[in-house]
Amino acid sequence: MTHISIPSSGQSLPVYRAESFVVTHGANLGDPLSHADELMLDDVYQLSLTAIPEHLTLNTSAHAVLTVAPDSTVGQTGATIHLDCALTLMSPDGQITDALVLVEVDDAGDIDGIYLMPLSPLVPRTSYALVGIDRDSAQAKFAHLSSARFTRGTHITMSSGLQTPIEDLSVGDRVLTRNDGAREIRWIGQSTVRAVGEFAPICIRAGALNNMHDLIVSPDHRLFIYQRQDRLGAGRSELMIKARHLVNGESVTVQDGGFVDYFELVFDTHQIIYAEGIAAESMLIDTRSEPVVPHEVTAKLPDSTDGGLSGFDVTETLLDRPDATEILRRASTR
C-alpha cells in the first residue's frame, strides 16, 4: 500500500535543546546531549534550572521524511529532522524516564540542532544516568505518540447498536462507522504503558461533549465534532480535534500516574466510529504510525486509508480558551 501523511495537522512535540541537558559526571563531562554515536552509557545528565520546553512542530511527507513546520518555535522551517534514538534515563530513586533524541540537519546533511523529547517530565538539577540507548525502538515509540488509542473499558458502538467494551472486540467484528455503515475490524493493537507525560491519557468527562459516560483516550486522539452553528469560528461545520487541545482542568482532564492499557482499532480505511457516544477516529495508518502495525496487516490494506478526513483538523490556537469544550458542546446540539 501507499502510506499517506496529513500535512495540514503538524505534530507538535515538547522538546529541550541539547544545550539544556548536560553531562555532570562521566566520560563526556561538560558536554551537552548528542546523537547516539557520541553518547556513553552511565554518563549522568542534569537539566538546566532555566530550561524551558519548546514546541518542535513537524510535518511528515509521503516518503516518511520529517520536516520542521512553519509554526515551530525551534528549528529552521523546512529543515529535515531525523529520529536518532530512544534513551532510557534513571534518576537516583530508581525512576525510569524514556526520551527520544531528534536531530535537525541542514541542506548539506550537517547537524544543525539536537533536541531531547522526554516522554515523562524531567526535573531540573536532578541527576539522570543514561542506562539505555536504542535505535531500533525509537520509531515505534514515536509512532505511538501520534496513534489514536482508546483505553480499557471504552464502549464501542457495534453495527447492531450493542455497546461493547473495546477489550472484548475481535478482528472481524462489525463496528458502526459514521460514513460507511458497518465495517469489519482488520487489526486490534494493545499495549500497557506508564500513564505519564506524553502517554498520560485524556479524560473527556460525561456530558462534556454530550457523552453519557467518561471517554478516556490518548492525547493526540482526534474527536469528530459536527457544528450545527460555527460557534468556534473554524469556517466549517465538520471538525477533527485532538483531545489534548480540549484540556481545561474541569470537564476535560489529564489522567497522570500509574499505568494505562491502550487499544488501537484498524479498518480498511480511516473511519469515524462511536466511543461512549462520541464520534472519534480509528487508527490512521500513515508514515508516522505504520511501525506500530504488523507488515502483514498493512500489506493487505488499500492504497490510501485516509478516508477523506485530513482536511478537518482544527488548529490549537482556535481552542486556546477555557470554554472551548462548552462552545463545541453547544454548537453540536443547537
Short mmCIF file of N, CA and C in Angstrom, two decimals, residues 25-163:
data_model
loop_
_atom_site.label_atom_id
_atom_site.label_comp_id
_atom_site.label_asym_id
_atom_site.label_seq_id
_atom_site.Cartn_x
_atom_site.Cartn_y
_atom_site.Cartn_z
N HIS A 25 28.62 14.12 35.14
CA HIS A 25 29.56 13.09 35.63
C HIS A 25 29.67 12.00 34.57
N GLY A 26 30.90 11.65 34.21
CA GLY A 26 31.08 10.58 33.25
C GLY A 26 32.07 10.93 32.16
N ALA A 27 32.12 10.08 31.13
CA ALA A 27 33.12 10.22 30.07
C ALA A 27 32.97 11.51 29.29
N ASN A 28 31.75 11.98 29.10
CA ASN A 28 31.52 13.20 28.32
C ASN A 28 31.27 14.41 29.21
N LEU A 29 31.95 14.45 30.35
CA LEU A 29 31.75 15.52 31.33
C LEU A 29 31.74 16.90 30.68
N GLY A 30 30.68 17.66 30.96
CA GLY A 30 30.57 19.03 30.47
C GLY A 30 29.94 19.15 29.09
N ASP A 31 29.75 18.02 28.41
CA ASP A 31 29.18 18.07 27.06
C ASP A 31 27.66 18.04 27.11
N PRO A 32 27.02 18.72 26.15
CA PRO A 32 25.56 18.63 26.05
C PRO A 32 25.15 17.32 25.39
N LEU A 33 23.90 17.01 25.44
CA LEU A 33 23.35 15.83 24.78
C LEU A 33 23.76 15.82 23.31
N SER A 34 24.08 14.62 22.80
CA SER A 34 24.47 14.49 21.40
C SER A 34 23.69 13.35 20.77
N HIS A 35 24.09 12.96 19.54
CA HIS A 35 23.43 11.84 18.86
C HIS A 35 24.00 10.52 19.36
N ALA A 36 23.38 9.42 18.97
CA ALA A 36 23.69 8.12 19.54
C ALA A 36 25.16 7.72 19.43
N ASP A 37 25.80 8.06 18.31
CA ASP A 37 27.19 7.65 18.11
C ASP A 37 28.14 8.25 19.14
N GLU A 38 27.75 9.37 19.75
CA GLU A 38 28.64 10.04 20.69
C GLU A 38 28.21 9.88 22.14
N LEU A 39 27.11 9.19 22.38
CA LEU A 39 26.62 9.01 23.74
C LEU A 39 27.35 7.86 24.43
N MET A 40 27.48 7.95 25.74
CA MET A 40 28.15 6.92 26.53
C MET A 40 27.23 6.48 27.66
N LEU A 41 27.03 5.17 27.77
CA LEU A 41 26.24 4.65 28.88
C LEU A 41 26.87 5.01 30.21
N ASP A 42 26.05 5.22 31.20
CA ASP A 42 26.42 5.56 32.57
C ASP A 42 26.82 7.02 32.75
N ASP A 43 26.89 7.80 31.66
CA ASP A 43 27.05 9.23 31.84
C ASP A 43 25.83 9.77 32.60
N VAL A 44 26.05 10.76 33.45
CA VAL A 44 24.97 11.34 34.25
C VAL A 44 24.68 12.75 33.76
N TYR A 45 23.41 13.02 33.49
CA TYR A 45 22.98 14.31 32.95
C TYR A 45 22.12 15.06 33.96
N GLN A 46 22.10 16.38 33.81
CA GLN A 46 21.16 17.21 34.54
C GLN A 46 20.52 18.21 33.60
N LEU A 47 19.24 18.49 33.85
CA LEU A 47 18.53 19.50 33.09
C LEU A 47 18.76 20.85 33.75
N SER A 48 19.08 21.83 32.94
CA SER A 48 19.33 23.18 33.44
C SER A 48 18.12 23.73 34.19
N LEU A 49 18.38 24.50 35.23
CA LEU A 49 17.30 25.09 36.03
C LEU A 49 16.46 26.05 35.19
N THR A 50 17.07 26.66 34.18
CA THR A 50 16.36 27.63 33.34
C THR A 50 15.78 27.01 32.07
N ALA A 51 15.91 25.70 31.92
CA ALA A 51 15.42 25.04 30.71
C ALA A 51 13.91 25.14 30.60
N ILE A 52 13.45 25.47 29.42
CA ILE A 52 12.02 25.59 29.14
C ILE A 52 11.69 24.73 27.93
N PRO A 53 10.70 23.86 28.04
CA PRO A 53 10.34 23.06 26.86
C PRO A 53 9.78 23.94 25.75
N GLU A 54 10.24 23.68 24.54
CA GLU A 54 9.77 24.42 23.37
C GLU A 54 9.01 23.45 22.47
N HIS A 55 8.29 24.01 21.49
CA HIS A 55 7.47 23.16 20.63
C HIS A 55 8.13 22.99 19.26
N LEU A 56 8.56 21.76 19.01
CA LEU A 56 9.09 21.40 17.70
C LEU A 56 7.94 20.80 16.91
N THR A 57 7.44 21.55 15.94
CA THR A 57 6.30 21.10 15.15
C THR A 57 6.79 20.51 13.84
N LEU A 58 6.31 19.29 13.55
CA LEU A 58 6.81 18.55 12.40
C LEU A 58 5.69 18.24 11.41
N ASN A 59 6.05 18.30 10.13
CA ASN A 59 5.20 17.77 9.08
C ASN A 59 5.84 16.49 8.57
N THR A 60 5.03 15.61 8.00
CA THR A 60 5.52 14.33 7.51
C THR A 60 5.16 14.16 6.05
N SER A 61 6.15 13.88 5.20
CA SER A 61 5.88 13.67 3.78
C SER A 61 5.46 12.24 3.54
N ALA A 62 5.00 11.96 2.32
CA ALA A 62 4.58 10.61 1.96
C ALA A 62 5.75 9.64 1.95
N HIS A 63 6.96 10.17 1.97
CA HIS A 63 8.16 9.32 1.99
C HIS A 63 8.74 9.21 3.39
N ALA A 64 7.94 9.52 4.38
CA ALA A 64 8.30 9.38 5.79
C ALA A 64 9.42 10.33 6.21
N VAL A 65 9.56 11.45 5.52
CA VAL A 65 10.57 12.44 5.88
C VAL A 65 9.93 13.48 6.80
N LEU A 66 10.55 13.68 7.97
CA LEU A 66 10.06 14.67 8.92
C LEU A 66 10.72 16.01 8.63
N THR A 67 9.94 17.07 8.57
CA THR A 67 10.49 18.41 8.35
C THR A 67 9.89 19.38 9.36
N VAL A 68 10.63 20.45 9.65
CA VAL A 68 10.17 21.46 10.60
C VAL A 68 9.06 22.28 9.96
N ALA A 69 7.92 22.35 10.65
CA ALA A 69 6.77 23.09 10.15
C ALA A 69 6.97 24.60 10.36
N PRO A 70 6.27 25.43 9.58
CA PRO A 70 6.42 26.89 9.68
C PRO A 70 6.10 27.45 11.07
N ASP A 71 5.19 26.81 11.80
CA ASP A 71 4.79 27.36 13.10
C ASP A 71 5.59 26.78 14.27
N SER A 72 6.67 26.07 13.97
CA SER A 72 7.51 25.52 15.03
C SER A 72 8.27 26.64 15.73
N THR A 73 8.44 26.51 17.06
CA THR A 73 9.17 27.55 17.81
C THR A 73 10.67 27.29 17.84
N VAL A 74 11.10 26.12 17.38
CA VAL A 74 12.53 25.81 17.26
C VAL A 74 12.77 25.19 15.89
N GLY A 75 14.01 25.29 15.42
CA GLY A 75 14.38 24.71 14.14
C GLY A 75 14.11 25.65 12.98
N GLN A 76 14.76 25.35 11.85
CA GLN A 76 14.57 26.13 10.63
C GLN A 76 13.44 25.52 9.80
N THR A 77 12.49 26.34 9.40
CA THR A 77 11.37 25.85 8.62
C THR A 77 11.84 25.07 7.40
N GLY A 78 11.31 23.87 7.23
CA GLY A 78 11.67 23.04 6.09
C GLY A 78 12.86 22.13 6.31
N ALA A 79 13.59 22.34 7.42
CA ALA A 79 14.76 21.50 7.69
C ALA A 79 14.34 20.07 8.00
N THR A 80 15.19 19.12 7.64
CA THR A 80 14.88 17.71 7.88
C THR A 80 15.21 17.33 9.31
N ILE A 81 14.32 16.55 9.92
CA ILE A 81 14.52 16.05 11.28
C ILE A 81 14.66 14.53 11.23
N HIS A 82 15.73 14.01 11.82
CA HIS A 82 15.94 12.57 11.92
C HIS A 82 15.62 12.11 13.33
N LEU A 83 14.87 11.03 13.43
CA LEU A 83 14.62 10.39 14.72
C LEU A 83 15.83 9.51 15.01
N ASP A 84 16.71 9.98 15.90
CA ASP A 84 18.02 9.35 16.07
C ASP A 84 17.97 8.10 16.94
N CYS A 85 17.40 8.21 18.14
CA CYS A 85 17.41 7.06 19.05
C CYS A 85 16.46 7.30 20.21
N ALA A 86 16.20 6.23 20.95
CA ALA A 86 15.43 6.30 22.19
C ALA A 86 16.40 6.12 23.35
N LEU A 87 16.23 6.90 24.40
CA LEU A 87 17.09 6.83 25.58
C LEU A 87 16.29 6.33 26.78
N THR A 88 16.98 5.65 27.67
CA THR A 88 16.42 5.28 28.97
C THR A 88 17.26 5.95 30.04
N LEU A 89 16.61 6.78 30.84
CA LEU A 89 17.29 7.55 31.88
C LEU A 89 16.79 7.08 33.24
N MET A 90 17.70 7.04 34.23
CA MET A 90 17.31 6.61 35.57
C MET A 90 17.75 7.64 36.60
N SER A 91 16.81 8.07 37.43
CA SER A 91 17.10 9.04 38.48
C SER A 91 17.61 8.31 39.71
N PRO A 92 18.17 9.03 40.69
CA PRO A 92 18.74 8.38 41.88
C PRO A 92 17.77 7.50 42.66
N ASP A 93 16.46 7.79 42.57
CA ASP A 93 15.48 6.98 43.29
C ASP A 93 15.01 5.77 42.48
N GLY A 94 15.65 5.53 41.34
CA GLY A 94 15.33 4.36 40.53
C GLY A 94 14.22 4.56 39.53
N GLN A 95 13.66 5.77 39.44
CA GLN A 95 12.61 6.03 38.48
C GLN A 95 13.17 6.07 37.06
N ILE A 96 12.45 5.46 36.12
CA ILE A 96 12.88 5.39 34.73
C ILE A 96 12.12 6.43 33.90
N THR A 97 12.85 7.13 33.06
CA THR A 97 12.27 8.09 32.13
C THR A 97 12.74 7.74 30.72
N ASP A 98 11.80 7.56 29.80
CA ASP A 98 12.13 7.34 28.40
C ASP A 98 12.17 8.68 27.68
N ALA A 99 13.01 8.77 26.67
CA ALA A 99 13.13 10.01 25.91
C ALA A 99 13.55 9.69 24.48
N LEU A 100 13.26 10.61 23.58
CA LEU A 100 13.67 10.48 22.18
C LEU A 100 14.66 11.58 21.85
N VAL A 101 15.64 11.26 21.02
CA VAL A 101 16.60 12.24 20.52
C VAL A 101 16.29 12.51 19.06
N LEU A 102 16.07 13.78 18.72
CA LEU A 102 15.80 14.18 17.34
C LEU A 102 16.91 15.09 16.87
N VAL A 103 17.35 14.88 15.64
CA VAL A 103 18.48 15.63 15.09
C VAL A 103 18.03 16.41 13.86
N GLU A 104 18.30 17.70 13.85
CA GLU A 104 18.00 18.57 12.71
C GLU A 104 19.24 18.69 11.84
N VAL A 105 19.06 18.53 10.51
CA VAL A 105 20.21 18.66 9.60
C VAL A 105 19.91 19.73 8.56
N ASP A 106 20.99 20.36 8.05
CA ASP A 106 20.82 21.38 7.02
C ASP A 106 20.85 20.74 5.64
N ASP A 107 20.83 21.56 4.59
CA ASP A 107 20.77 21.06 3.22
C ASP A 107 21.99 20.22 2.85
N ALA A 108 23.11 20.46 3.53
CA ALA A 108 24.34 19.71 3.24
C ALA A 108 24.41 18.42 4.05
N GLY A 109 23.41 18.19 4.91
CA GLY A 109 23.41 16.98 5.73
C GLY A 109 24.16 17.13 7.04
N ASP A 110 24.60 18.35 7.36
CA ASP A 110 25.32 18.59 8.62
C ASP A 110 24.33 18.85 9.76
N ILE A 111 24.71 18.46 10.95
CA ILE A 111 23.84 18.64 12.12
C ILE A 111 23.69 20.12 12.44
N ASP A 112 22.44 20.56 12.56
CA ASP A 112 22.15 21.96 12.85
C ASP A 112 21.44 22.13 14.18
N GLY A 113 21.09 21.02 14.82
CA GLY A 113 20.43 21.10 16.12
C GLY A 113 20.09 19.71 16.63
N ILE A 114 20.13 19.56 17.95
CA ILE A 114 19.77 18.30 18.58
C ILE A 114 18.76 18.60 19.68
N TYR A 115 17.70 17.78 19.75
CA TYR A 115 16.61 18.04 20.69
C TYR A 115 16.30 16.78 21.49
N LEU A 116 15.95 16.98 22.74
CA LEU A 116 15.55 15.90 23.63
C LEU A 116 14.06 16.01 23.88
N MET A 117 13.35 14.91 23.62
CA MET A 117 11.92 14.87 23.91
C MET A 117 11.67 13.83 24.99
N PRO A 118 11.56 14.26 26.26
CA PRO A 118 11.24 13.30 27.33
C PRO A 118 9.79 12.86 27.23
N LEU A 119 9.54 11.58 27.44
CA LEU A 119 8.19 11.05 27.37
C LEU A 119 7.48 11.12 28.71
N SER A 120 8.19 11.54 29.73
CA SER A 120 7.61 11.90 31.03
C SER A 120 8.45 13.05 31.57
N PRO A 121 7.94 13.84 32.50
CA PRO A 121 8.62 15.06 32.92
C PRO A 121 10.01 14.84 33.51
N LEU A 122 10.93 15.74 33.16
CA LEU A 122 12.25 15.79 33.77
C LEU A 122 12.28 16.92 34.81
N VAL A 123 13.03 16.71 35.88
CA VAL A 123 13.13 17.69 36.96
C VAL A 123 14.50 18.36 36.90
N PRO A 124 14.58 19.69 36.83
CA PRO A 124 15.87 20.37 36.80
C PRO A 124 16.74 20.01 38.00
N ARG A 125 18.04 19.93 37.74
CA ARG A 125 19.07 19.65 38.75
C ARG A 125 18.96 18.27 39.38
N THR A 126 18.17 17.41 38.78
CA THR A 126 18.12 16.01 39.19
C THR A 126 19.09 15.23 38.32
N SER A 127 19.83 14.31 38.90
CA SER A 127 20.80 13.52 38.13
C SER A 127 20.09 12.37 37.42
N TYR A 128 20.35 12.25 36.12
CA TYR A 128 19.77 11.17 35.32
C TYR A 128 20.89 10.37 34.66
N ALA A 129 21.02 9.12 35.07
CA ALA A 129 22.04 8.25 34.47
C ALA A 129 21.50 7.67 33.17
N LEU A 130 22.33 7.71 32.14
CA LEU A 130 21.96 7.15 30.85
C LEU A 130 22.18 5.64 30.90
N VAL A 131 21.12 4.87 30.96
CA VAL A 131 21.23 3.41 31.12
C VAL A 131 20.79 2.65 29.87
N GLY A 132 20.32 3.36 28.85
CA GLY A 132 19.91 2.67 27.63
C GLY A 132 19.94 3.58 26.42
N ILE A 133 20.47 3.07 25.30
CA ILE A 133 20.49 3.77 24.02
C ILE A 133 19.97 2.78 22.98
N ASP A 134 18.86 3.09 22.34
CA ASP A 134 18.22 2.11 21.45
C ASP A 134 17.74 2.78 20.17
N ARG A 135 18.38 2.44 19.07
CA ARG A 135 17.94 2.97 17.78
C ARG A 135 16.70 2.23 17.26
N ASP A 136 16.59 0.95 17.58
CA ASP A 136 15.54 0.12 17.00
C ASP A 136 14.15 0.47 17.49
N SER A 137 14.01 0.88 18.75
CA SER A 137 12.67 1.13 19.30
C SER A 137 12.20 2.57 19.12
N ALA A 138 13.07 3.44 18.61
CA ALA A 138 12.71 4.85 18.50
C ALA A 138 11.51 5.07 17.59
N GLN A 139 11.47 4.38 16.45
CA GLN A 139 10.37 4.57 15.52
C GLN A 139 9.04 4.16 16.14
N ALA A 140 9.03 3.03 16.85
CA ALA A 140 7.79 2.56 17.46
C ALA A 140 7.31 3.51 18.55
N LYS A 141 8.23 4.00 19.39
CA LYS A 141 7.84 4.95 20.44
C LYS A 141 7.27 6.23 19.83
N PHE A 142 7.90 6.69 18.76
CA PHE A 142 7.43 7.90 18.10
C PHE A 142 6.05 7.65 17.47
N ALA A 143 5.87 6.47 16.88
CA ALA A 143 4.59 6.13 16.25
C ALA A 143 3.46 6.14 17.27
N HIS A 144 3.72 5.64 18.47
CA HIS A 144 2.67 5.59 19.49
C HIS A 144 2.20 6.99 19.88
N LEU A 145 3.06 8.00 19.73
CA LEU A 145 2.68 9.35 20.11
C LEU A 145 1.56 9.89 19.24
N SER A 146 1.53 9.48 17.98
CA SER A 146 0.52 10.01 17.05
C SER A 146 -0.64 9.05 16.83
N SER A 147 -0.60 7.88 17.44
CA SER A 147 -1.64 6.88 17.21
C SER A 147 -2.90 7.21 17.99
N ALA A 148 -4.05 6.97 17.36
CA ALA A 148 -5.34 7.12 18.04
C ALA A 148 -5.59 5.88 18.88
N ARG A 149 -5.67 6.05 20.20
CA ARG A 149 -5.79 4.89 21.08
C ARG A 149 -6.87 5.12 22.13
N PHE A 150 -7.68 4.09 22.32
CA PHE A 150 -8.71 4.09 23.35
C PHE A 150 -8.19 3.33 24.57
N THR A 151 -8.78 3.58 25.72
CA THR A 151 -8.35 2.88 26.93
C THR A 151 -9.30 1.73 27.26
N ARG A 152 -8.81 0.81 28.09
CA ARG A 152 -9.60 -0.34 28.51
C ARG A 152 -10.93 0.13 29.13
N GLY A 153 -11.99 -0.57 28.76
CA GLY A 153 -13.31 -0.24 29.29
C GLY A 153 -14.14 0.65 28.38
N THR A 154 -13.51 1.25 27.34
CA THR A 154 -14.25 2.12 26.43
C THR A 154 -15.30 1.32 25.67
N HIS A 155 -16.53 1.80 25.67
CA HIS A 155 -17.61 1.12 24.96
C HIS A 155 -17.69 1.60 23.51
N ILE A 156 -17.56 0.65 22.58
CA ILE A 156 -17.62 0.93 21.15
C ILE A 156 -18.99 0.51 20.62
N THR A 157 -19.60 1.35 19.76
CA THR A 157 -20.90 1.03 19.18
C THR A 157 -20.73 0.07 18.02
N MET A 158 -21.34 -1.10 18.13
CA MET A 158 -21.28 -2.12 17.09
C MET A 158 -22.34 -1.85 16.02
N SER A 159 -22.27 -2.58 14.90
CA SER A 159 -23.24 -2.38 13.82
C SER A 159 -24.66 -2.70 14.27
N SER A 160 -24.78 -3.54 15.29
CA SER A 160 -26.09 -3.91 15.82
C SER A 160 -26.63 -2.88 16.81
N GLY A 161 -25.78 -1.91 17.19
CA GLY A 161 -26.15 -0.94 18.20
C GLY A 161 -25.67 -1.33 19.58
N LEU A 162 -25.19 -2.56 19.74
CA LEU A 162 -24.68 -3.02 21.03
C LEU A 162 -23.45 -2.22 21.43
N GLN A 163 -23.34 -1.90 22.72
CA GLN A 163 -22.18 -1.20 23.26
C GLN A 163 -21.21 -2.24 23.85
#
